[in-house]
């Protein structure tokens, strides 16, 4: 088995990065938090101090749970919360969760710290202390079977489903065979594929849950009056949501589906998992995810050490906390955006390589990134992040039949 080195956290999980997260708890604290992070640009710690946050001023259990999962992610070594002071976000609960995980944590309240400059200075000082502390976190052997890998697709076109997504699926098959936990998502882009997914479920009960999740997404989008199908998809050669769904589906590979999770649920063991990202209940907060970055954040909240991002039209985004590996499906797009892409799956379109060959390249790159190699988005400084409002009911035991 491939041997890696990971940062050992007190809960037993291991990270492939060792970051300090600066998290604002309302949009009013965004500027101060971002200025703290900016103070570490052009220093040896650039890239190790990263910004995340929640903009809303009224409470939401999903956002609170997501923030706790993100701030206790195995790639995170320490957390600085930045609060205005009068927002509804429960900063005490969040700090207690991080403290219980054994990580250094501090909360700065702008209304009590003297204002903008004083809070920035205090935050910079604390981050320096935290960096010194997490430098002492031990590195220990780590196996592929301890990795959690997510995959999303964005900016899809007619090439996505015949090159990039199936290559990502082959990589997933290889990683699942080595014991890794692999997560695919977006039930709103799997409409029409529910029956073939159900046939791959490890139990009949899970199969029905997979069907129900896609049907929920279909109802949700029907209520909105707009599906997960953008003008860019049509311009790129896709004609229907069913066609797009088939392309999105193949990035799951061919392994049995071990369970269904929701954002923030961590896979209990290796295997393949579907993430249901469509909120439960009535339509309350608009579109399930307003951009691809929201889906990446949900993958990270479920423990993803990194995310495979397949694109046909092109994308330049990365993410805070966990690296993003860009897989370009379209050879013309790769030629236009090669500085942002990690894998040229367009070689499949042009007959230079096969799907299994590119799948093997992706699997090997996952290991390299887990070993410390930076992805293109990391090198360029892309650390996009977005967290909005949603609502979910807890999953039941039938969603994870192998966890009992």
Short mmCIF file of C-alpha atoms in Angstrom, two decimals:
data_model
loop_
_atom_site.label_atom_id
_atom_site.label_comp_id
_atom_site.label_asym_id
_atom_site.label_seq_id
_atom_site.Cartn_x
_atom_site.Cartn_y
_atom_site.Cartn_z
CA UNK A 1 0.00 0.00 0.00
CA UNK A 2 1.25 3.49 -0.84
CA UNK A 3 2.79 5.15 2.22
CA UNK A 4 2.04 8.83 2.85
CA UNK A 5 2.80 11.22 5.71
CA UNK A 6 -0.06 13.02 7.45
CA UNK A 7 -0.43 15.52 10.27
CA UNK A 8 -1.96 13.60 13.18
CA UNK A 9 -4.92 15.27 14.90
CA UNK A 10 -6.10 14.41 18.38
CA UNK A 11 -9.26 12.72 17.03
CA UNK A 12 -7.05 10.24 15.15
CA UNK A 13 -7.66 11.65 11.69
CA UNK A 14 -4.74 12.77 9.56
CA UNK A 15 -4.42 15.84 7.38
CA UNK A 16 -2.48 16.40 4.16
CA UNK A 17 -2.15 20.13 4.89
CA UNK A 18 -1.54 22.04 8.16
CA UNK A 19 -3.38 25.36 7.93
CA UNK A 20 -4.54 28.14 10.21
CA UNK A 21 -8.09 29.13 9.33
CA UNK A 22 -9.34 32.67 9.93
CA UNK A 23 -13.15 32.51 9.93
CA UNK A 24 -15.48 35.49 9.94
CA UNK A 25 -18.89 34.85 11.49
CA UNK A 26 -20.86 37.57 9.69
CA UNK A 27 -20.23 39.69 6.60
CA UNK A 28 -19.57 42.70 8.83
CA UNK A 29 -16.40 40.95 10.04
CA UNK A 30 -15.27 39.85 6.56
CA UNK A 31 -12.94 42.81 5.95
CA UNK A 32 -11.12 42.49 9.27
CA UNK A 33 -10.65 38.73 8.83
CA UNK A 34 -9.40 39.14 5.26
CA UNK A 35 -6.91 41.82 6.35
CA UNK A 36 -5.48 39.44 8.96
CA UNK A 37 -4.92 36.84 6.24
CA UNK A 38 -3.45 39.44 3.87
CA UNK A 39 -0.73 40.25 6.41
CA UNK A 40 0.76 36.83 5.64
CA UNK A 41 1.08 37.40 1.90
CA UNK A 42 4.66 37.37 0.63
CA UNK A 43 5.81 35.61 3.78
CA UNK A 44 6.91 31.98 4.29
CA UNK A 45 3.40 31.30 5.63
CA UNK A 46 1.52 32.54 2.57
CA UNK A 47 -1.00 29.86 1.71
CA UNK A 48 -0.90 28.36 5.19
CA UNK A 49 -3.19 31.06 6.61
CA UNK A 50 -6.57 30.86 4.89
CA UNK A 51 -9.88 32.72 4.97
CA UNK A 52 -13.34 31.19 5.31
CA UNK A 53 -16.58 32.60 6.66
CA UNK A 54 -20.35 32.83 6.86
CA UNK A 55 -21.99 36.11 5.75
CA UNK A 56 -25.46 35.74 7.26
CA UNK A 57 -26.74 37.63 10.29
CA UNK A 58 -29.48 35.27 11.38
CA UNK A 59 -28.96 31.72 12.69
CA UNK A 60 -28.98 28.55 10.61
CA UNK A 61 -28.19 25.09 11.96
CA UNK A 62 -26.71 23.93 8.65
CA UNK A 63 -24.24 26.83 8.60
CA UNK A 64 -23.30 26.27 12.24
CA UNK A 65 -22.69 22.57 11.67
CA UNK A 66 -20.75 23.22 8.49
CA UNK A 67 -18.49 25.73 10.22
CA UNK A 68 -17.76 23.25 13.01
CA UNK A 69 -16.94 20.48 10.51
CA UNK A 70 -14.74 22.78 8.44
CA UNK A 71 -12.83 24.12 11.43
CA UNK A 72 -12.17 20.60 12.72
CA UNK A 73 -11.19 19.23 9.30
CA UNK A 74 -7.99 17.17 9.43
CA UNK A 75 -6.22 19.70 7.15
CA UNK A 76 -6.84 22.45 9.74
CA UNK A 77 -4.38 22.94 12.61
CA UNK A 78 -5.75 26.06 14.34
CA UNK A 79 -8.70 28.47 14.07
CA UNK A 80 -9.21 32.18 14.64
CA UNK A 81 -12.87 33.28 14.72
CA UNK A 82 -13.61 36.94 13.94
CA UNK A 83 -16.96 38.23 15.19
CA UNK A 84 -18.53 41.65 14.96
CA UNK A 85 -20.30 40.92 18.22
CA UNK A 86 -24.02 41.30 17.58
CA UNK A 87 -24.56 38.62 14.92
CA UNK A 88 -26.67 35.56 15.69
CA UNK A 89 -23.96 33.01 14.90
CA UNK A 90 -23.19 31.03 18.07
CA UNK A 91 -19.48 31.78 18.38
CA UNK A 92 -19.21 30.10 21.78
CA UNK A 93 -20.53 26.80 20.40
CA UNK A 94 -18.15 26.99 17.44
CA UNK A 95 -15.12 27.75 19.60
CA UNK A 96 -16.02 24.97 22.03
CA UNK A 97 -16.20 22.47 19.18
CA UNK A 98 -12.73 23.45 17.96
CA UNK A 99 -11.31 23.44 21.48
CA UNK A 100 -12.75 19.96 22.11
CA UNK A 101 -10.91 18.75 19.00
CA UNK A 102 -7.59 19.72 20.56
CA UNK A 103 -6.80 22.59 18.18
CA UNK A 104 -5.68 26.07 19.26
CA UNK A 105 -8.63 28.47 18.94
CA UNK A 106 -9.30 32.13 19.65
CA UNK A 107 -12.32 34.37 19.14
CA UNK A 108 -11.91 38.11 18.55
CA UNK A 109 -14.96 40.36 18.87
CA UNK A 110 -14.50 43.60 16.97
CA UNK A 111 -16.97 45.53 19.14
CA UNK A 112 -14.89 44.66 22.21
CA UNK A 113 -11.38 44.71 20.74
CA UNK A 114 -11.16 48.41 19.93
CA UNK A 115 -12.24 48.39 16.30
CA UNK A 116 -10.76 47.48 12.93
CA UNK A 117 -7.04 48.20 13.42
CA UNK A 118 -6.90 46.82 16.94
CA UNK A 119 -8.64 43.59 15.95
CA UNK A 120 -6.39 43.10 12.91
CA UNK A 121 -3.26 43.60 15.05
CA UNK A 122 -4.53 41.19 17.71
CA UNK A 123 -5.45 38.62 15.07
CA UNK A 124 -2.09 38.79 13.34
CA UNK A 125 -0.32 38.33 16.66
CA UNK A 126 -2.42 35.29 17.56
CA UNK A 127 -1.95 33.68 14.15
CA UNK A 128 1.83 33.96 14.55
CA UNK A 129 1.51 32.12 17.86
CA UNK A 130 -0.76 29.47 16.32
CA UNK A 131 1.67 28.87 13.45
CA UNK A 132 4.41 28.16 15.96
CA UNK A 133 2.12 25.76 17.83
CA UNK A 134 0.97 23.76 14.82
CA UNK A 135 4.54 23.45 13.57
CA UNK A 136 4.91 20.97 16.42
CA UNK A 137 2.03 18.74 15.23
CA UNK A 138 3.57 15.30 14.54
CA UNK A 139 3.67 13.80 11.07
CA UNK A 140 2.94 10.10 10.95
CA UNK A 141 2.52 7.38 8.31
CA UNK A 142 -0.79 7.58 6.45
CA UNK A 143 -2.38 5.13 4.05
CA UNK A 144 -4.50 5.67 0.96
CA UNK A 145 -7.28 3.99 2.93
CA UNK A 146 -7.33 7.07 5.21
CA UNK A 147 -8.00 9.50 2.37
CA UNK A 148 -11.38 11.05 1.59
CA UNK A 149 -11.69 12.30 -2.00
CA UNK A 150 -14.56 14.31 -3.47
CA UNK A 151 -15.49 15.01 -7.06
CA UNK A 152 -17.60 17.72 -8.69
CA UNK A 153 -18.07 18.90 -12.25
CA UNK A 154 -18.65 22.46 -13.36
CA UNK A 155 -18.69 24.36 -16.61
CA UNK A 156 -19.73 21.10 -18.26
CA UNK A 157 -19.94 20.71 -22.03
CA UNK A 158 -20.34 17.96 -24.58
CA UNK A 159 -16.87 16.58 -23.83
CA UNK A 160 -17.29 16.27 -20.05
CA UNK A 161 -19.21 13.01 -20.13
CA UNK A 162 -16.91 11.29 -22.63
CA UNK A 163 -13.46 12.21 -21.29
CA UNK A 164 -13.03 14.05 -17.99
CA UNK A 165 -15.87 12.53 -15.99
CA UNK A 166 -15.27 8.88 -16.97
CA UNK A 167 -11.55 9.35 -16.30
CA UNK A 168 -12.39 10.68 -12.83
CA UNK A 169 -14.65 7.63 -12.40
CA UNK A 170 -11.75 5.31 -13.27
CA UNK A 171 -9.60 7.09 -10.69
CA UNK A 172 -12.38 6.60 -8.13
CA UNK A 173 -12.48 2.87 -8.89
CA UNK A 174 -8.73 2.62 -8.29
CA UNK A 175 -8.92 4.61 -5.06
CA UNK A 176 -11.93 2.70 -3.71
CA UNK A 177 -10.07 -0.55 -4.42
CA UNK A 178 -7.24 0.80 -2.22
CA UNK A 179 -9.65 1.55 0.62
CA UNK A 180 -10.21 5.30 0.15
CA UNK A 181 -13.59 6.95 0.72
CA UNK A 182 -14.80 8.65 -2.48
CA UNK A 183 -17.76 11.05 -2.66
CA UNK A 184 -19.73 12.14 -5.73
CA UNK A 185 -22.59 14.63 -5.61
CA UNK A 186 -25.30 16.77 -7.12
CA UNK A 187 -28.51 14.79 -7.14
CA UNK A 188 -30.01 17.60 -9.24
CA UNK A 189 -27.61 16.58 -12.02
CA UNK A 190 -28.40 12.88 -11.71
CA UNK A 191 -32.03 13.11 -12.81
CA UNK A 192 -32.74 10.11 -15.04
CA UNK A 193 -29.90 8.05 -13.51
CA UNK A 194 -31.64 7.02 -10.30
CA UNK A 195 -32.45 3.49 -11.41
CA UNK A 196 -28.91 2.63 -12.53
CA UNK A 197 -27.58 4.09 -9.28
CA UNK A 198 -30.07 2.07 -7.24
CA UNK A 199 -28.85 -1.12 -8.91
CA UNK A 200 -25.34 -0.37 -7.63
CA UNK A 201 -26.42 0.15 -4.00
CA UNK A 202 -25.09 -2.37 -1.49
CA UNK A 203 -28.60 -2.93 -0.08
CA UNK A 204 -32.12 -2.61 -1.54
CA UNK A 205 -33.00 -0.09 1.19
CA UNK A 206 -30.10 2.12 0.18
CA UNK A 207 -31.18 1.77 -3.45
CA UNK A 208 -34.57 3.23 -2.60
CA UNK A 209 -32.92 6.06 -0.66
CA UNK A 210 -30.86 6.91 -3.75
CA UNK A 211 -34.02 6.98 -5.88
CA UNK A 212 -35.76 9.20 -3.34
CA UNK A 213 -32.86 11.66 -3.22
CA UNK A 214 -32.97 12.23 -6.98
CA UNK A 215 -36.75 12.52 -6.98
CA UNK A 216 -36.51 15.10 -4.19
CA UNK A 217 -34.07 17.09 -6.32
CA UNK A 218 -36.42 16.93 -9.30
CA UNK A 219 -39.31 18.26 -7.20
CA UNK A 220 -37.09 20.98 -5.72
CA UNK A 221 -35.96 22.27 -9.10
CA UNK A 222 -39.49 22.02 -10.52
CA UNK A 223 -40.68 24.29 -7.70
CA UNK A 224 -37.92 26.76 -8.52
CA UNK A 225 -38.87 26.62 -12.19
CA UNK A 226 -35.25 26.23 -13.21
CA UNK A 227 -33.09 23.11 -13.34
CA UNK A 228 -29.38 22.53 -12.97
CA UNK A 229 -28.76 23.37 -16.59
CA UNK A 230 -27.04 26.61 -17.53
CA UNK A 231 -26.74 28.54 -20.77
CA UNK A 232 -23.05 27.61 -20.84
CA UNK A 233 -23.96 23.92 -20.85
CA UNK A 234 -26.12 24.39 -23.93
CA UNK A 235 -23.47 26.50 -25.67
CA UNK A 236 -21.03 23.67 -24.97
CA UNK A 237 -23.15 21.13 -26.82
CA UNK A 238 -25.41 19.64 -24.13
CA UNK A 239 -29.08 19.45 -25.04
CA UNK A 240 -31.05 18.18 -22.00
CA UNK A 241 -30.70 17.63 -18.26
CA UNK A 242 -30.79 13.87 -18.95
CA UNK A 243 -27.78 14.17 -21.24
CA UNK A 244 -25.97 16.29 -18.67
CA UNK A 245 -26.92 13.80 -15.95
CA UNK A 246 -25.43 10.86 -17.82
CA UNK A 247 -22.18 12.78 -18.14
CA UNK A 248 -22.17 13.72 -14.46
CA UNK A 249 -23.06 10.18 -13.40
CA UNK A 250 -20.00 8.54 -14.97
CA UNK A 251 -17.63 10.39 -12.65
CA UNK A 252 -18.82 7.99 -9.92
CA UNK A 253 -17.07 5.07 -11.65
CA UNK A 254 -18.33 1.49 -11.34
CA UNK A 255 -17.79 0.61 -7.66
CA UNK A 256 -20.74 -0.42 -5.48
CA UNK A 257 -22.39 2.54 -3.76
CA UNK A 258 -21.79 2.13 -0.02
CA UNK A 259 -23.99 4.92 1.31
CA UNK A 260 -25.69 8.28 1.05
CA UNK A 261 -24.47 11.24 3.08
CA UNK A 262 -25.43 14.89 3.43
CA UNK A 263 -23.07 17.85 3.80
CA UNK A 264 -21.05 17.51 6.99
CA UNK A 265 -21.51 13.73 7.28
CA UNK A 266 -18.12 12.02 7.21
CA UNK A 267 -17.96 8.62 5.47
CA UNK A 268 -17.45 5.97 8.18
CA UNK A 269 -15.17 3.77 6.05
CA UNK A 270 -13.72 3.39 2.58
CA UNK A 271 -16.09 3.02 -0.36
CA UNK A 272 -18.19 5.12 -2.71
CA UNK A 273 -20.78 7.57 -1.35
CA UNK A 274 -23.39 9.84 -2.91
CA UNK A 275 -23.74 13.26 -1.29
CA UNK A 276 -27.29 14.65 -1.32
CA UNK A 277 -26.79 18.42 -1.55
CA UNK A 278 -30.44 19.37 -2.13
CA UNK A 279 -32.06 20.76 1.04
CA UNK A 280 -34.87 18.90 2.79
CA UNK A 281 -38.34 20.34 3.29
CA UNK A 282 -39.89 23.27 1.47
CA UNK A 283 -37.87 25.48 -0.87
CA UNK A 284 -36.69 28.23 1.46
CA UNK A 285 -33.24 29.43 0.47
CA UNK A 286 -33.23 29.42 -3.32
CA UNK A 287 -30.95 27.29 -5.47
CA UNK A 288 -29.29 24.39 -3.65
CA UNK A 289 -25.80 25.64 -4.52
CA UNK A 290 -25.30 29.03 -6.11
CA UNK A 291 -21.87 28.09 -7.49
CA UNK A 292 -19.51 25.14 -7.83
CA UNK A 293 -17.52 26.41 -4.86
CA UNK A 294 -20.45 25.75 -2.55
CA UNK A 295 -20.34 22.07 -3.52
CA UNK A 296 -16.59 21.92 -2.94
CA UNK A 297 -17.09 23.40 0.54
CA UNK A 298 -19.69 20.72 1.32
CA UNK A 299 -17.22 18.03 0.23
CA UNK A 300 -14.61 19.50 2.56
CA UNK A 301 -17.13 19.61 5.44
CA UNK A 302 -17.57 15.87 4.91
CA UNK A 303 -13.83 15.34 5.33
CA UNK A 304 -12.55 15.52 1.75
CA UNK A 305 -8.78 15.92 1.80
CA UNK A 306 -9.02 17.13 -1.81
CA UNK A 307 -11.58 17.45 -4.60
CA UNK A 308 -11.42 16.44 -8.26
CA UNK A 309 -13.03 19.18 -10.36
CA UNK A 310 -13.93 18.18 -13.92
CA UNK A 311 -14.64 20.99 -16.37
CA UNK A 312 -15.29 21.24 -20.09
CA UNK A 313 -15.88 24.96 -20.61
CA UNK A 314 -13.18 25.84 -18.08
CA UNK A 315 -12.87 26.99 -14.47
CA UNK A 316 -10.08 28.69 -12.54
CA UNK A 317 -11.30 28.26 -8.96
CA UNK A 318 -9.67 26.45 -6.06
CA UNK A 319 -10.67 26.29 -2.42
CA UNK A 320 -9.59 27.05 1.10
CA UNK A 321 -8.64 24.14 3.40
CA UNK A 322 -8.43 21.34 0.81
CA UNK A 323 -6.69 21.30 -2.60
CA UNK A 324 -8.63 21.16 -5.86
CA UNK A 325 -7.36 19.07 -8.79
CA UNK A 326 -8.61 20.45 -12.13
CA UNK A 327 -9.37 17.89 -14.83
CA UNK A 328 -10.02 19.47 -18.23
CA UNK A 329 -12.29 17.44 -20.50
CA UNK A 330 -12.04 19.60 -23.63
CA UNK A 331 -8.71 19.78 -25.49
CA UNK A 332 -9.42 23.28 -26.83
CA UNK A 333 -10.21 24.52 -23.33
CA UNK A 334 -7.02 22.94 -22.05
CA UNK A 335 -4.98 24.80 -24.63
CA UNK A 336 -6.66 28.07 -23.61
CA UNK A 337 -6.42 27.51 -19.83
CA UNK A 338 -3.47 25.16 -19.41
CA UNK A 339 -1.96 27.27 -16.61
CA UNK A 340 -5.01 26.50 -14.46
CA UNK A 341 -5.38 22.79 -15.29
CA UNK A 342 -3.75 19.78 -13.63
CA UNK A 343 -4.88 17.01 -16.01
CA UNK A 344 -5.55 17.12 -19.74
CA UNK A 345 -8.35 14.60 -20.24
CA UNK A 346 -8.79 16.18 -23.68
CA UNK A 347 -6.11 13.71 -24.79
CA UNK A 348 -8.92 11.13 -24.77
CA UNK A 349 -10.94 13.19 -27.26
CA UNK A 350 -7.94 13.52 -29.57
CA UNK A 351 -7.00 9.83 -29.35
CA UNK A 352 -3.67 10.31 -27.58
CA UNK A 353 -4.59 8.38 -24.44
CA UNK A 354 -7.35 6.12 -23.15
CA UNK A 355 -9.81 6.68 -20.32
CA UNK A 356 -8.01 4.12 -18.07
CA UNK A 357 -4.65 5.82 -18.74
CA UNK A 358 -5.95 9.25 -17.72
CA UNK A 359 -7.74 7.66 -14.77
CA UNK A 360 -4.42 6.25 -13.60
CA UNK A 361 -2.81 9.68 -13.98
CA UNK A 362 -5.53 11.22 -11.79
CA UNK A 363 -5.10 8.51 -9.15
CA UNK A 364 -1.33 9.05 -9.09
CA UNK A 365 -1.80 12.82 -8.86
CA UNK A 366 -4.09 12.33 -5.85
CA UNK A 367 -1.23 10.51 -4.11
CA UNK A 368 1.26 13.22 -5.10
CA UNK A 369 -1.01 15.99 -3.80
CA UNK A 370 -1.57 14.06 -0.59
CA UNK A 371 2.22 13.90 -0.30
CA UNK A 372 2.53 17.68 -0.51
CA UNK A 373 2.61 18.54 -4.21
CA UNK A 374 0.67 21.74 -4.85
CA UNK A 375 -2.14 21.79 -7.38
CA UNK A 376 -2.30 24.54 -9.98
CA UNK A 377 -4.99 26.40 -8.03
CA UNK A 378 -2.85 26.25 -4.88
CA UNK A 379 0.20 27.60 -6.75
CA UNK A 380 -1.88 30.46 -8.16
CA UNK A 381 -3.39 31.34 -4.77
CA UNK A 382 -7.01 30.39 -5.56
CA UNK A 383 -8.79 29.81 -2.24
CA UNK A 384 -12.42 30.58 -3.07
CA UNK A 385 -14.99 29.90 -0.37
CA UNK A 386 -18.75 30.30 0.01
CA UNK A 387 -21.21 29.20 2.68
CA UNK A 388 -24.91 30.03 2.60
CA UNK A 389 -28.20 28.93 4.16
CA UNK A 390 -29.74 25.45 3.87
CA UNK A 391 -31.71 22.99 5.94
CA UNK A 392 -31.28 19.21 6.26
CA UNK A 393 -32.74 16.37 8.26
CA UNK A 394 -30.27 13.85 9.75
CA UNK A 395 -29.59 10.71 7.72
CA UNK A 396 -30.90 7.39 9.02
CA UNK A 397 -29.05 4.09 9.53
CA UNK A 398 -30.22 2.72 6.17
CA UNK A 399 -28.15 5.46 4.48
CA UNK A 400 -24.93 3.87 5.79
CA UNK A 401 -25.65 0.15 5.92
CA UNK A 402 -21.99 -0.76 6.43
CA UNK A 403 -21.54 1.48 9.47
CA UNK A 404 -23.49 -0.67 11.93
#
